[in-house]
PDB file of C-alpha atoms in Angstrom:
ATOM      1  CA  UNK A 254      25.669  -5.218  47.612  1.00 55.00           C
ATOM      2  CA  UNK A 255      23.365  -2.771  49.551  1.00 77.00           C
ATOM      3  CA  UNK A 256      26.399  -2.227  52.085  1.00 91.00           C
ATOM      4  CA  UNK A 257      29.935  -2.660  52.704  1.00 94.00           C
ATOM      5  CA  UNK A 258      30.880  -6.170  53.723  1.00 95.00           C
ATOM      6  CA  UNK A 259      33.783  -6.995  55.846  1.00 96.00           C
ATOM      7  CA  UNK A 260      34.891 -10.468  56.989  1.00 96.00           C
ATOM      8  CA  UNK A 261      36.469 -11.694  59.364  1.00 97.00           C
ATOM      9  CA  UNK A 262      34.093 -10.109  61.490  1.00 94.00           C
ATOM     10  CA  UNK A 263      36.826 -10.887  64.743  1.00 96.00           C
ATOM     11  CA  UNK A 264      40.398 -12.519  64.280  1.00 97.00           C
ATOM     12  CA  UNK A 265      42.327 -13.911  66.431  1.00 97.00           C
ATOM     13  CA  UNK A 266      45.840 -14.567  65.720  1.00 97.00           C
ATOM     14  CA  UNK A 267      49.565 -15.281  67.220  1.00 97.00           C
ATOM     15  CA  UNK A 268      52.075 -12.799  67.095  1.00 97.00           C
ATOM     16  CA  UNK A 269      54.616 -12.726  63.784  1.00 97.00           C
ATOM     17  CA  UNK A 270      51.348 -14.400  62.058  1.00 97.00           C
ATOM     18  CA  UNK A 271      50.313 -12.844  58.428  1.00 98.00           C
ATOM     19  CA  UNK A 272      46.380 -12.099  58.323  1.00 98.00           C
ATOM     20  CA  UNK A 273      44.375 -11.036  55.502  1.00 98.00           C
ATOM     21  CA  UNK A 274      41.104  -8.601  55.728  1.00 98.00           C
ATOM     22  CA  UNK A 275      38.727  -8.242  53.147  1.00 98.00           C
ATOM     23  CA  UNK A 276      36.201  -5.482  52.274  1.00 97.00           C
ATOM     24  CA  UNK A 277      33.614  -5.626  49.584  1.00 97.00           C
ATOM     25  CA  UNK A 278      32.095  -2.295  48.904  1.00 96.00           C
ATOM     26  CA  UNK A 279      28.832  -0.892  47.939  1.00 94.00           C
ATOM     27  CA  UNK A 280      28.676  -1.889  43.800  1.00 92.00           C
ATOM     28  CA  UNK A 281      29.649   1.031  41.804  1.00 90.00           C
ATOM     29  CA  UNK A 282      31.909   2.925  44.188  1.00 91.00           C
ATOM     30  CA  UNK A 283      35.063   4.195  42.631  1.00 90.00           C
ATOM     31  CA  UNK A 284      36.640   4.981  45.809  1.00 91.00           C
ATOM     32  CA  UNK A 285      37.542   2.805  48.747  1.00 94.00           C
ATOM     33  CA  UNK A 286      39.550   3.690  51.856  1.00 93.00           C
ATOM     34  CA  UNK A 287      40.544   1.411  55.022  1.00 96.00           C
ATOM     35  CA  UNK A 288      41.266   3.063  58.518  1.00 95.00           C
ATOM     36  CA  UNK A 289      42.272   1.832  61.445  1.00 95.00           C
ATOM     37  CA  UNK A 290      40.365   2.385  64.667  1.00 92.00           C
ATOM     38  CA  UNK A 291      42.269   1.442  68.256  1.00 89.00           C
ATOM     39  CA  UNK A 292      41.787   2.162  71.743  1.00 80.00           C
ATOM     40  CA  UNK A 293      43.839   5.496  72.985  1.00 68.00           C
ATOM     41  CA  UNK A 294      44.296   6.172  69.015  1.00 71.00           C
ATOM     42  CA  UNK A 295      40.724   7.031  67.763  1.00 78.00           C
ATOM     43  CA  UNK A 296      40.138   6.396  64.233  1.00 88.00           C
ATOM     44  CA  UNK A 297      43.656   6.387  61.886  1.00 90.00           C
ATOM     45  CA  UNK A 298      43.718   6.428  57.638  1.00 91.00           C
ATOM     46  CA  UNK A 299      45.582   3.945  56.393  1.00 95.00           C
ATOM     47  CA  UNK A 300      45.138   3.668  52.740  1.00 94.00           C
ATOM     48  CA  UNK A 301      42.719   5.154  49.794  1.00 91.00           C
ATOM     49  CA  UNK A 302      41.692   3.427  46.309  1.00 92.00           C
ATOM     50  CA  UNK A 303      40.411   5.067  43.675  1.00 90.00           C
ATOM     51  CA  UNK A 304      39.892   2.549  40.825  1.00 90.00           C
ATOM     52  CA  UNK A 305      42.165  -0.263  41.182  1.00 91.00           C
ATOM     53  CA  UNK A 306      45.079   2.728  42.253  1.00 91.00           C
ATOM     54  CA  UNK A 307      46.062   3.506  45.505  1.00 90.00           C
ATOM     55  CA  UNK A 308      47.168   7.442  45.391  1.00 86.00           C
ATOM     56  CA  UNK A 309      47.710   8.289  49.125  1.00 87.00           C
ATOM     57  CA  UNK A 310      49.367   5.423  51.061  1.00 89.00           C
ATOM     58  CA  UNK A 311      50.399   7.498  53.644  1.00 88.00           C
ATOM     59  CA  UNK A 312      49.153   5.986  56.945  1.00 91.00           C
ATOM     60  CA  UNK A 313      50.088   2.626  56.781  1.00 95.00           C
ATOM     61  CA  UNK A 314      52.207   2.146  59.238  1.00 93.00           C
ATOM     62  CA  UNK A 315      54.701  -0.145  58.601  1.00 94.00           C
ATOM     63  CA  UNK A 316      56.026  -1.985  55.402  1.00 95.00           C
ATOM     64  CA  UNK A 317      54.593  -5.311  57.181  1.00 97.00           C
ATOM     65  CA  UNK A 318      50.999  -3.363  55.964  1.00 97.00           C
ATOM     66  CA  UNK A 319      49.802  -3.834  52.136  1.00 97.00           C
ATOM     67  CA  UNK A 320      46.805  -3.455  50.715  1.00 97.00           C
ATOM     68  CA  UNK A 321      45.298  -4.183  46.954  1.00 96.00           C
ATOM     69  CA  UNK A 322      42.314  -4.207  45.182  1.00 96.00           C
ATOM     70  CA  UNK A 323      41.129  -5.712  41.871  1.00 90.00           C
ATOM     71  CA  UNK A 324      38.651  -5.219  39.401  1.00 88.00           C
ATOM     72  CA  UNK A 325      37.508  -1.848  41.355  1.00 85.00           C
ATOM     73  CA  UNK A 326      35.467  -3.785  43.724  1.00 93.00           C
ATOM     74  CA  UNK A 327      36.683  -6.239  46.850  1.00 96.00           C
ATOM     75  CA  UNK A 328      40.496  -4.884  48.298  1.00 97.00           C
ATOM     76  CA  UNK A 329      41.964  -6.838  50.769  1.00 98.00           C
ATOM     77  CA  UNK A 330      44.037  -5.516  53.509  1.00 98.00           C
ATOM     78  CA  UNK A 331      47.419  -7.590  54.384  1.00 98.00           C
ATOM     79  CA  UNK A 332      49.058  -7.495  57.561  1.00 98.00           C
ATOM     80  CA  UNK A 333      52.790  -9.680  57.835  1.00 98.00           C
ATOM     81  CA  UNK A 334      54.378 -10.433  60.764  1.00 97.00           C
ATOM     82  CA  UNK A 335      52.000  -8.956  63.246  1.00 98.00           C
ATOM     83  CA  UNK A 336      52.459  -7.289  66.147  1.00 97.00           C
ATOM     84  CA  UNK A 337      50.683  -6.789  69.597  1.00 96.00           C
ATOM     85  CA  UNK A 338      49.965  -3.020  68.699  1.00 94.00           C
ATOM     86  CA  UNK A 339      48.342  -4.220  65.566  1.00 96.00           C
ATOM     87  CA  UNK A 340      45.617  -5.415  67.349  1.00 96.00           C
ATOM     88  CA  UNK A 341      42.627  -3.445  66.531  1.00 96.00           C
ATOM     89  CA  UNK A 342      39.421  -2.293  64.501  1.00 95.00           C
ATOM     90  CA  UNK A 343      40.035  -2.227  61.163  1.00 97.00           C
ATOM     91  CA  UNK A 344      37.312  -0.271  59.137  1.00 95.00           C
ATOM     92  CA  UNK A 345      36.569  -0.018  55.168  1.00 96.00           C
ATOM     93  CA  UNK A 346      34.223   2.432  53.372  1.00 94.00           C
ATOM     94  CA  UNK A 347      33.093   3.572  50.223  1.00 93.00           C
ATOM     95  CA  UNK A 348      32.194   6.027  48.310  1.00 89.00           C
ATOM     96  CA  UNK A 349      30.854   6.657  44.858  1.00 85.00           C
ATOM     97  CA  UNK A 350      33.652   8.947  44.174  1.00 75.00           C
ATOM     98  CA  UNK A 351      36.678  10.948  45.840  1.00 69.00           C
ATOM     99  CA  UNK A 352      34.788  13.927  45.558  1.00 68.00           C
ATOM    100  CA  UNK A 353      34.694  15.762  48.974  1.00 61.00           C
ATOM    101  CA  UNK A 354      31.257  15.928  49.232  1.00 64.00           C
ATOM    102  CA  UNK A 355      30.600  12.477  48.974  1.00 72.00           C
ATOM    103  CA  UNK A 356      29.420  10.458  51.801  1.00 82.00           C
ATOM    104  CA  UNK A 357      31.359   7.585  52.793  1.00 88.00           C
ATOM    105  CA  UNK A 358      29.626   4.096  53.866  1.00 91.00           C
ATOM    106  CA  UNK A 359      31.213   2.045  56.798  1.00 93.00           C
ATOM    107  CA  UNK A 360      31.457  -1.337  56.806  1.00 94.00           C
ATOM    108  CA  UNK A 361      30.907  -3.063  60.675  1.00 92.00           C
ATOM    109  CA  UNK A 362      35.015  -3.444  60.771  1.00 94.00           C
ATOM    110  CA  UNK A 363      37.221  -6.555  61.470  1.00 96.00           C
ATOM    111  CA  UNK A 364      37.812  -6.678  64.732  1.00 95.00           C
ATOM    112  CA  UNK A 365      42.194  -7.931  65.506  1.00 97.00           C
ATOM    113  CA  UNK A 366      43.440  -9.422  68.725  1.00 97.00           C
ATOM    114  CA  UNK A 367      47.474 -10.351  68.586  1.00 97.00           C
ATOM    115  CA  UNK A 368      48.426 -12.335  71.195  1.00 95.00           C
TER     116      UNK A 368
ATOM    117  CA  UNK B 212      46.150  21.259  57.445  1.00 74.00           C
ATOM    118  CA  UNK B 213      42.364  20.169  58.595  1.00 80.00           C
ATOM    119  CA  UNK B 214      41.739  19.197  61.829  1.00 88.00           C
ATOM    120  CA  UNK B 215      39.087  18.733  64.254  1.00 92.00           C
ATOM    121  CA  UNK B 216      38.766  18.835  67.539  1.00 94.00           C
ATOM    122  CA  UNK B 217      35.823  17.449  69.978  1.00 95.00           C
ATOM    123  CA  UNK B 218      35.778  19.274  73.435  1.00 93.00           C
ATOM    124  CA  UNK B 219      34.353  16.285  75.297  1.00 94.00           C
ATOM    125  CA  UNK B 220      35.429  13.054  75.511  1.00 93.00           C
ATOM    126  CA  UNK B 221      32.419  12.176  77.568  1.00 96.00           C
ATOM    127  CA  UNK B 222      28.703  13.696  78.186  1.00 98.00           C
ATOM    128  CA  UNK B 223      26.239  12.354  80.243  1.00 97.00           C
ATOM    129  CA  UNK B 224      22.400  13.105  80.212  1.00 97.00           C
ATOM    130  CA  UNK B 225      19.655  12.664  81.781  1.00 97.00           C
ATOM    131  CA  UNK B 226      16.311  11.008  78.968  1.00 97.00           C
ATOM    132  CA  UNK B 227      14.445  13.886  77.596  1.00 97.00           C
ATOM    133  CA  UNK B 228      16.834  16.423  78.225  1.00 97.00           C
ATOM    134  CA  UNK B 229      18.613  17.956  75.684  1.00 98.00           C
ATOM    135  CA  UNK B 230      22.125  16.903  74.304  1.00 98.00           C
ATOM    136  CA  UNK B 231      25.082  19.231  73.030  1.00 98.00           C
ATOM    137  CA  UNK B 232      28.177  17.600  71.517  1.00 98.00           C
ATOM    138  CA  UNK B 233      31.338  20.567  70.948  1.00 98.00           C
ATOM    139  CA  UNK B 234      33.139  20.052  68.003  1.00 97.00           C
ATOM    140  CA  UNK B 235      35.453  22.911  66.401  1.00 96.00           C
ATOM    141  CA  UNK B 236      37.688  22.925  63.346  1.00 93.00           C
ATOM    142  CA  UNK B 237      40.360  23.887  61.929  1.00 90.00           C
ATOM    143  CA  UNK B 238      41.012  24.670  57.975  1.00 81.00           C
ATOM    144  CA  UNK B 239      42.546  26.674  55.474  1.00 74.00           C
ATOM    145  CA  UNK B 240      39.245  26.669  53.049  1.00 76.00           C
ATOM    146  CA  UNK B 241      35.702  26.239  53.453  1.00 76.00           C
ATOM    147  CA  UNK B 242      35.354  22.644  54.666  1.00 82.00           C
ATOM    148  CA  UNK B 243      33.403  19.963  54.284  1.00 86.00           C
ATOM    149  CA  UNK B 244      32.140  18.664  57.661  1.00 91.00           C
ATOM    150  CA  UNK B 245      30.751  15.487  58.977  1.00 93.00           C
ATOM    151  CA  UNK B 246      29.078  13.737  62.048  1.00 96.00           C
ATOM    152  CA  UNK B 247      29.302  10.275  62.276  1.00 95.00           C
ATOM    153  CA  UNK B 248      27.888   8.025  64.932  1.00 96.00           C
ATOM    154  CA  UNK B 249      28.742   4.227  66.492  1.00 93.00           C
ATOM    155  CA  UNK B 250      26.646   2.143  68.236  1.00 91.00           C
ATOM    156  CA  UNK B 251      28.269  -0.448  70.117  1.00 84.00           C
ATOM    157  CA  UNK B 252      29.709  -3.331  67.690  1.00 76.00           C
ATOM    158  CA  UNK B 253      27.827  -1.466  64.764  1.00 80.00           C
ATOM    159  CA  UNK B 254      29.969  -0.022  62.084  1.00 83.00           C
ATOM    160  CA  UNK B 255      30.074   4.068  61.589  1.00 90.00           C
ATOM    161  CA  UNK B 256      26.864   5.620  60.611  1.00 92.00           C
ATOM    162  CA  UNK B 257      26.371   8.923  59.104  1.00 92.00           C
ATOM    163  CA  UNK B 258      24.159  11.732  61.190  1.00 95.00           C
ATOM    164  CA  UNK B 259      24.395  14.598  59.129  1.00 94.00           C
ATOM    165  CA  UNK B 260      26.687  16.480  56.716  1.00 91.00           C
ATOM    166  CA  UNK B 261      27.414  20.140  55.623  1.00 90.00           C
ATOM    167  CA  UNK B 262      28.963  21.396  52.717  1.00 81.00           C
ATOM    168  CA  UNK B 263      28.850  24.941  52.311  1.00 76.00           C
ATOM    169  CA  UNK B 264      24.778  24.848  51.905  1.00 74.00           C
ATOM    170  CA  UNK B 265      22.676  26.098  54.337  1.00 84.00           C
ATOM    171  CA  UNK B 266      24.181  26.502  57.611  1.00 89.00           C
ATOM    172  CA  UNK B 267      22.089  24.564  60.103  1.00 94.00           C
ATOM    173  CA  UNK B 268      21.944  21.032  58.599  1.00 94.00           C
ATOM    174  CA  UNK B 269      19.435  18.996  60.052  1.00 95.00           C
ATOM    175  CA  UNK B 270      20.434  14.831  60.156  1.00 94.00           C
ATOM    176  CA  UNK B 271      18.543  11.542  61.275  1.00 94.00           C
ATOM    177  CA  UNK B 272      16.834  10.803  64.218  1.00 94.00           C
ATOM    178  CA  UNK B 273      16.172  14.366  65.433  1.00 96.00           C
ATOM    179  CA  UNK B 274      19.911  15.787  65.549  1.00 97.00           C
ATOM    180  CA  UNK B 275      21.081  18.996  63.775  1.00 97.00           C
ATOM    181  CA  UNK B 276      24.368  21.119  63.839  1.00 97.00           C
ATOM    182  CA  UNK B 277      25.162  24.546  63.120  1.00 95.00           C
ATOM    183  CA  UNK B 278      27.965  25.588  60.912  1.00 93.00           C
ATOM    184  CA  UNK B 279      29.584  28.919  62.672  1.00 93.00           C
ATOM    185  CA  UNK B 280      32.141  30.330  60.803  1.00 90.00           C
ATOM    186  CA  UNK B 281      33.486  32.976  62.969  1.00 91.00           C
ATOM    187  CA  UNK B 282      33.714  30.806  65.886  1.00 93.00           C
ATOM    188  CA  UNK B 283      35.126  27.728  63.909  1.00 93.00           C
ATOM    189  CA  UNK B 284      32.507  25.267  65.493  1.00 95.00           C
ATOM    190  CA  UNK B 285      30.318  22.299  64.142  1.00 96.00           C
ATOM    191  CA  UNK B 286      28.519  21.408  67.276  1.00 97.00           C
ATOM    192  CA  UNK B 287      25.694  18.439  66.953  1.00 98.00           C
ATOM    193  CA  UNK B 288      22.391  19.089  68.884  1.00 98.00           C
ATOM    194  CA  UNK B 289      18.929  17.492  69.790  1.00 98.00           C
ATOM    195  CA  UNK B 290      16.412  18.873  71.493  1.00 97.00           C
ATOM    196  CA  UNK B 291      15.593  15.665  74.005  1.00 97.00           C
ATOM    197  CA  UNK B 292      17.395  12.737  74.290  1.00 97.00           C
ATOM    198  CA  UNK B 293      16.244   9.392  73.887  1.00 96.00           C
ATOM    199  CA  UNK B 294      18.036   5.934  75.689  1.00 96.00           C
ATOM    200  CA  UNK B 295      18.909   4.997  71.785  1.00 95.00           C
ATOM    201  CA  UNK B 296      20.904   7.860  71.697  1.00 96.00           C
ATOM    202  CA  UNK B 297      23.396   6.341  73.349  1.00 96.00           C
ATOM    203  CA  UNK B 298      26.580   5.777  71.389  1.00 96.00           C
ATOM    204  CA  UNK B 299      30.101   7.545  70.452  1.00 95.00           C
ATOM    205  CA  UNK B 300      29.915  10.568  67.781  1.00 96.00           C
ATOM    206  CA  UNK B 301      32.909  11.642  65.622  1.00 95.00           C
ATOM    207  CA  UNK B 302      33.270  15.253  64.397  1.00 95.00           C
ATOM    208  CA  UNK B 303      34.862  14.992  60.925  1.00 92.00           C
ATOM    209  CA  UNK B 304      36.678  17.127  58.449  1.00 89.00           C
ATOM    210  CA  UNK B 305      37.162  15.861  54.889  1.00 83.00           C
ATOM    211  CA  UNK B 306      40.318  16.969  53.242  1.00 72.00           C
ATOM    212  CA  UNK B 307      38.866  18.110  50.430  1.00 66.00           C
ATOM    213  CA  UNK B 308      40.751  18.149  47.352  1.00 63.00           C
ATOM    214  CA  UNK B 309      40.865  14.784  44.963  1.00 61.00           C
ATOM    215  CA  UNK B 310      40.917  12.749  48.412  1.00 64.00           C
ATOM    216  CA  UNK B 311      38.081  13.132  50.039  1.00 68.00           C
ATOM    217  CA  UNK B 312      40.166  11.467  53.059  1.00 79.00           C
ATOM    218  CA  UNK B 313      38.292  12.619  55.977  1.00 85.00           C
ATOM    219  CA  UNK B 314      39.777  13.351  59.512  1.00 87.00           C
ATOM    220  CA  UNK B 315      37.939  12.344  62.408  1.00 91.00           C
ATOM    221  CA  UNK B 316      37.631  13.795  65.964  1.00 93.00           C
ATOM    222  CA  UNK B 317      38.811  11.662  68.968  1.00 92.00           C
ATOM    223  CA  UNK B 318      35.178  11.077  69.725  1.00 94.00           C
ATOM    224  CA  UNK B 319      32.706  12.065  72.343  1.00 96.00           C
ATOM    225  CA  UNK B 320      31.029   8.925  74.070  1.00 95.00           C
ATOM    226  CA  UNK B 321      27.199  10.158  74.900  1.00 97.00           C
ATOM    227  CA  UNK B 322      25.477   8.300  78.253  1.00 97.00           C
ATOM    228  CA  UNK B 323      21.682   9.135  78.551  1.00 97.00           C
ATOM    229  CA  UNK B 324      20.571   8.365  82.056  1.00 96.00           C
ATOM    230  CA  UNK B 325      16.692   6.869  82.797  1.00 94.00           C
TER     231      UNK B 325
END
């Protein structure tokens, strides 16, 4: 598409609820990345894809946060049992590769509220 | 490690008056930098980029920033500010290396007054 597409735009949800976010990114880009952007916390990396692989996992917070994606496109972004403090932005982007000079594209974000 | 650092976490001006946004940064090689902007409940939009080319990059909708390497700063500037201006702007670092994960500033929420 001719931008990165995110849906749910907003979710609301009860607490210990699983929710799913998905993020379809601009066709052709190799590389995919979610973050995490929360009041007080400014914007956090969760997860990176390159390909259908996800090398650097390192800022998801919790086990109760998975992400995959298939066929190099659309990832989805699972959250299990969730939380209060999960509540949040949650923003994908893409880029054509991992290369550092590459620009990434935003999505608008999916916007959580736990209550 | 790369890291950035916005000075302000607020700036107010007044329209037509110009606007200067403090970023500095901190990395072991020659980084790639970034500003990014958000409009409220629009997703992150990119202003301008640098990557080791010329040192005063020049971005959309009349903004520019100058790369100083002695005094480790990135700060975003435009001449006169317009209401549309109005919006937050990230400072960003990208890690570099076969990541490309960037690093983002806390943010520096512009107000432009009438």
């Amino acid at each position: 598409g001719a931008g990165v597409s995110q849906s749910p735009s907003n979710k609301v949800t009860e607490k210990g609820k699983d929710v799913e976010l998905r993020c379809d990114p601009i066709s052709g880009h190799t590389a995919l990345y979610w973050y995490r952007q929360s009041l007080g916390q400014g914007l956090e990396f969760l997860i990176y894809f390159q390909g259908n692989s996800a090398p650097d996992k390192s800022g998801l917070p919790s086990d109760r946060f998975s992400a995959e994606r298939t066929g190099g496109s659309v990832s989805t972004l699972t959250i299990q049992r969730t939380q209060q403090e999960d509540s949040a932005v949650y923003l994908c982007a893409s880029s054509l590769t991992v290369s550092g000079a590459n620009v990434l594209t935003f999505g608008a974000g999916s916007r959580l509220t736990v209550l | 490690a790369q890291s950035v650092t916005q000075l302000d976490s607020h700036v107010s001006v007044s329209e037509g008056t110009p606007v200067l946004l403090r970023c500095n940064y901190s990395s072991s090689y020659s980084p790639s930098l970034f500003w990014y902007v958000q409009h409220p409940n629009k997703g992150l939009q990119l202003l301008l980029k640098y990557t080791s080319a010329a040192t005063l990059v020049k971005g959309i909708n009349g903004f520019e920033a100058e790369f100083k390497k002695s005094e480790t700063s990135f700060h975003l500037t435009k001449p006169s500010a317009h209401m549309s201006d109005a919006a937050e702007y990230f400072c960003v670092v990208s890690k570099g290396g076969a990541t490309n994960k960037l690093i983002f500033g806390t943010g520096t929420l512009l107000a432009v007054q009438p």
